[in-house]
PDB file of C-alpha atoms in Angstrom:
ATOM      1  CA  UNK A   1      35.445  27.778 -10.596  1.00 59.00           C
ATOM      2  CA  UNK A   2      32.281  29.363 -11.964  1.00 68.00           C
ATOM      3  CA  UNK A   3      32.527  32.822 -13.465  1.00 90.00           C
ATOM      4  CA  UNK A   4      28.922  33.515 -12.482  1.00 93.00           C
ATOM      5  CA  UNK A   5      28.101  35.923  -9.705  1.00 95.00           C
ATOM      6  CA  UNK A   6      25.062  36.135  -7.454  1.00 95.00           C
ATOM      7  CA  UNK A   7      23.807  38.825  -9.809  1.00 96.00           C
ATOM      8  CA  UNK A   8      23.515  36.109 -12.473  1.00 96.00           C
ATOM      9  CA  UNK A   9      21.028  34.320 -10.202  1.00 97.00           C
ATOM     10  CA  UNK A  10      19.013  37.472  -9.496  1.00 98.00           C
ATOM     11  CA  UNK A  11      16.115  36.542 -11.797  1.00 98.00           C
ATOM     12  CA  UNK A  12      15.229  33.152 -10.238  1.00 98.00           C
ATOM     13  CA  UNK A  13      15.930  34.449  -6.725  1.00 98.00           C
ATOM     14  CA  UNK A  14      13.715  37.453  -7.396  1.00 98.00           C
ATOM     15  CA  UNK A  15      10.977  35.142  -8.623  1.00 98.00           C
ATOM     16  CA  UNK A  16      11.323  33.066  -5.458  1.00 98.00           C
ATOM     17  CA  UNK A  17      10.889  36.221  -3.379  1.00 98.00           C
ATOM     18  CA  UNK A  18       7.821  37.183  -5.413  1.00 97.00           C
ATOM     19  CA  UNK A  19       6.261  33.720  -5.076  1.00 98.00           C
ATOM     20  CA  UNK A  20       6.923  33.646  -1.325  1.00 98.00           C
ATOM     21  CA  UNK A  21       5.113  36.968  -0.946  1.00 98.00           C
ATOM     22  CA  UNK A  22       2.243  36.312  -3.360  1.00 97.00           C
ATOM     23  CA  UNK A  23       1.585  32.708  -2.317  1.00 98.00           C
ATOM     24  CA  UNK A  24       2.592  32.733   1.342  1.00 98.00           C
ATOM     25  CA  UNK A  25      -0.234  30.353   2.259  1.00 98.00           C
ATOM     26  CA  UNK A  26       0.790  27.610  -0.161  1.00 98.00           C
ATOM     27  CA  UNK A  27       2.740  24.554   1.009  1.00 97.00           C
ATOM     28  CA  UNK A  28       6.490  24.995   1.445  1.00 97.00           C
ATOM     29  CA  UNK A  29       8.557  23.330  -1.256  1.00 97.00           C
ATOM     30  CA  UNK A  30      12.212  22.438  -1.616  1.00 98.00           C
ATOM     31  CA  UNK A  31      13.893  25.113  -3.712  1.00 98.00           C
ATOM     32  CA  UNK A  32      16.682  24.680  -6.244  1.00 98.00           C
ATOM     33  CA  UNK A  33      18.568  27.482  -7.966  1.00 98.00           C
ATOM     34  CA  UNK A  34      21.704  26.366  -9.761  1.00 96.00           C
ATOM     35  CA  UNK A  35      24.680  27.931 -11.477  1.00 96.00           C
ATOM     36  CA  UNK A  36      24.310  25.187 -14.089  1.00 96.00           C
ATOM     37  CA  UNK A  37      20.903  26.545 -15.155  1.00 97.00           C
ATOM     38  CA  UNK A  38      21.029  30.131 -13.846  1.00 97.00           C
ATOM     39  CA  UNK A  39      17.659  31.149 -15.291  1.00 98.00           C
ATOM     40  CA  UNK A  40      15.715  28.281 -13.707  1.00 98.00           C
ATOM     41  CA  UNK A  41      13.866  27.998 -10.410  1.00 99.00           C
ATOM     42  CA  UNK A  42      12.730  24.540  -9.289  1.00 98.00           C
ATOM     43  CA  UNK A  43      10.069  23.978  -6.638  1.00 98.00           C
ATOM     44  CA  UNK A  44      10.201  20.362  -5.505  1.00 98.00           C
ATOM     45  CA  UNK A  45       7.826  18.361  -3.326  1.00 96.00           C
ATOM     46  CA  UNK A  46       8.603  14.993  -1.782  1.00 94.00           C
ATOM     47  CA  UNK A  47       5.735  12.665  -0.822  1.00 87.00           C
ATOM     48  CA  UNK A  48       3.021  15.258  -1.470  1.00 89.00           C
ATOM     49  CA  UNK A  49       1.283  15.470  -4.830  1.00 94.00           C
ATOM     50  CA  UNK A  50      -1.236  17.783  -3.125  1.00 94.00           C
ATOM     51  CA  UNK A  51       1.435  20.465  -2.685  1.00 96.00           C
ATOM     52  CA  UNK A  52       2.353  20.123  -6.359  1.00 97.00           C
ATOM     53  CA  UNK A  53      -1.291  20.515  -7.353  1.00 97.00           C
ATOM     54  CA  UNK A  54      -1.754  23.592  -5.154  1.00 98.00           C
ATOM     55  CA  UNK A  55       1.214  25.300  -6.810  1.00 98.00           C
ATOM     56  CA  UNK A  56       0.197  24.166 -10.304  1.00 97.00           C
ATOM     57  CA  UNK A  57      -3.235  25.638  -9.836  1.00 97.00           C
ATOM     58  CA  UNK A  58      -1.976  28.894  -8.295  1.00 97.00           C
ATOM     59  CA  UNK A  59       0.452  29.404 -11.181  1.00 96.00           C
ATOM     60  CA  UNK A  60      -2.262  28.673 -13.784  1.00 95.00           C
ATOM     61  CA  UNK A  61      -0.302  25.811 -15.324  1.00 96.00           C
ATOM     62  CA  UNK A  62      -2.671  23.712 -17.421  1.00 95.00           C
ATOM     63  CA  UNK A  63      -3.310  20.237 -15.986  1.00 95.00           C
ATOM     64  CA  UNK A  64      -2.760  18.629 -19.385  1.00 94.00           C
ATOM     65  CA  UNK A  65       0.783  20.033 -19.499  1.00 95.00           C
ATOM     66  CA  UNK A  66       1.813  17.973 -16.457  1.00 97.00           C
ATOM     67  CA  UNK A  67       3.969  14.958 -17.263  1.00 94.00           C
ATOM     68  CA  UNK A  68       3.840  11.750 -15.256  1.00 89.00           C
ATOM     69  CA  UNK A  69       6.624   9.198 -15.004  1.00 81.00           C
ATOM     70  CA  UNK A  70       7.801   6.399 -12.774  1.00 77.00           C
ATOM     71  CA  UNK A  71      11.346   5.667 -11.718  1.00 78.00           C
ATOM     72  CA  UNK A  72      13.187   3.171  -9.527  1.00 74.00           C
ATOM     73  CA  UNK A  73      11.356   0.262 -11.085  1.00 74.00           C
ATOM     74  CA  UNK A  74       7.967   1.854 -10.514  1.00 70.00           C
ATOM     75  CA  UNK A  75       8.544   2.553  -6.828  1.00 76.00           C
ATOM     76  CA  UNK A  76       8.584   6.340  -7.273  1.00 81.00           C
ATOM     77  CA  UNK A  77       5.984   8.389  -9.124  1.00 91.00           C
ATOM     78  CA  UNK A  78       7.024  11.752 -10.580  1.00 92.00           C
ATOM     79  CA  UNK A  79       4.976  14.741 -11.715  1.00 95.00           C
ATOM     80  CA  UNK A  80       6.614  17.593 -13.642  1.00 98.00           C
ATOM     81  CA  UNK A  81       5.343  20.832 -15.081  1.00 98.00           C
ATOM     82  CA  UNK A  82       7.022  23.992 -16.161  1.00 97.00           C
ATOM     83  CA  UNK A  83       6.152  27.491 -17.199  1.00 96.00           C
ATOM     84  CA  UNK A  84       7.867  30.751 -17.951  1.00 96.00           C
ATOM     85  CA  UNK A  85       7.212  33.247 -15.170  1.00 93.00           C
ATOM     86  CA  UNK A  86       8.660  36.763 -15.404  1.00 91.00           C
ATOM     87  CA  UNK A  87      11.277  35.473 -17.840  1.00 95.00           C
ATOM     88  CA  UNK A  88      12.404  32.631 -15.569  1.00 98.00           C
ATOM     89  CA  UNK A  89      11.913  28.940 -16.332  1.00 98.00           C
ATOM     90  CA  UNK A  90       9.865  27.727 -13.351  1.00 98.00           C
ATOM     91  CA  UNK A  91       9.763  23.952 -12.850  1.00 98.00           C
ATOM     92  CA  UNK A  92       7.404  22.172 -10.479  1.00 98.00           C
ATOM     93  CA  UNK A  93       8.437  18.642  -9.567  1.00 97.00           C
ATOM     94  CA  UNK A  94       6.848  16.166  -7.164  1.00 96.00           C
ATOM     95  CA  UNK A  95       8.026  12.732  -6.089  1.00 94.00           C
ATOM     96  CA  UNK A  96       6.025  10.197  -4.116  1.00 90.00           C
ATOM     97  CA  UNK A  97       6.180   6.492  -3.410  1.00 84.00           C
ATOM     98  CA  UNK A  98       3.957   4.237  -5.473  1.00 76.00           C
ATOM     99  CA  UNK A  99       1.188   2.514  -3.551  1.00 67.00           C
ATOM    100  CA  UNK A 100       1.765  -0.563  -5.707  1.00 63.00           C
ATOM    101  CA  UNK A 101       5.027  -1.375  -3.956  1.00 50.00           C
ATOM    102  CA  UNK A 102       5.507  -2.088  -0.298  1.00 50.00           C
ATOM    103  CA  UNK A 103       8.719  -2.016   1.669  1.00 52.00           C
ATOM    104  CA  UNK A 104      10.883  -4.998   0.841  1.00 51.00           C
ATOM    105  CA  UNK A 105       8.989  -5.801  -2.342  1.00 48.00           C
ATOM    106  CA  UNK A 106      11.059  -6.059  -5.490  1.00 46.00           C
ATOM    107  CA  UNK A 107       9.617  -4.744  -8.733  1.00 44.00           C
ATOM    108  CA  UNK A 108       9.508  -7.203 -11.616  1.00 39.00           C
TER     109      UNK A 108
END
């Protein structure tokens, strides 16, 4: 059992509250706050690189700091960026299907 309390998650949860208020018009993202990394807030988008870009721009994260990768044999594209915001590690992550692969196609 974890010895952490909800107070130990106050920083990323407080940041989430701040972001929800300050950027209420931005696309909704999946949110992850974990007892494994209690000072990290992840905002995750599935099938929408546009949402990732909107958040990246709003948070003033430099475009050249975004990493790109592929997984699942090239079937999934991944964008990642992170910044420190009010002392919290804020990670933006986006996943989308590659247009190079169609359903039923097997990657080489």
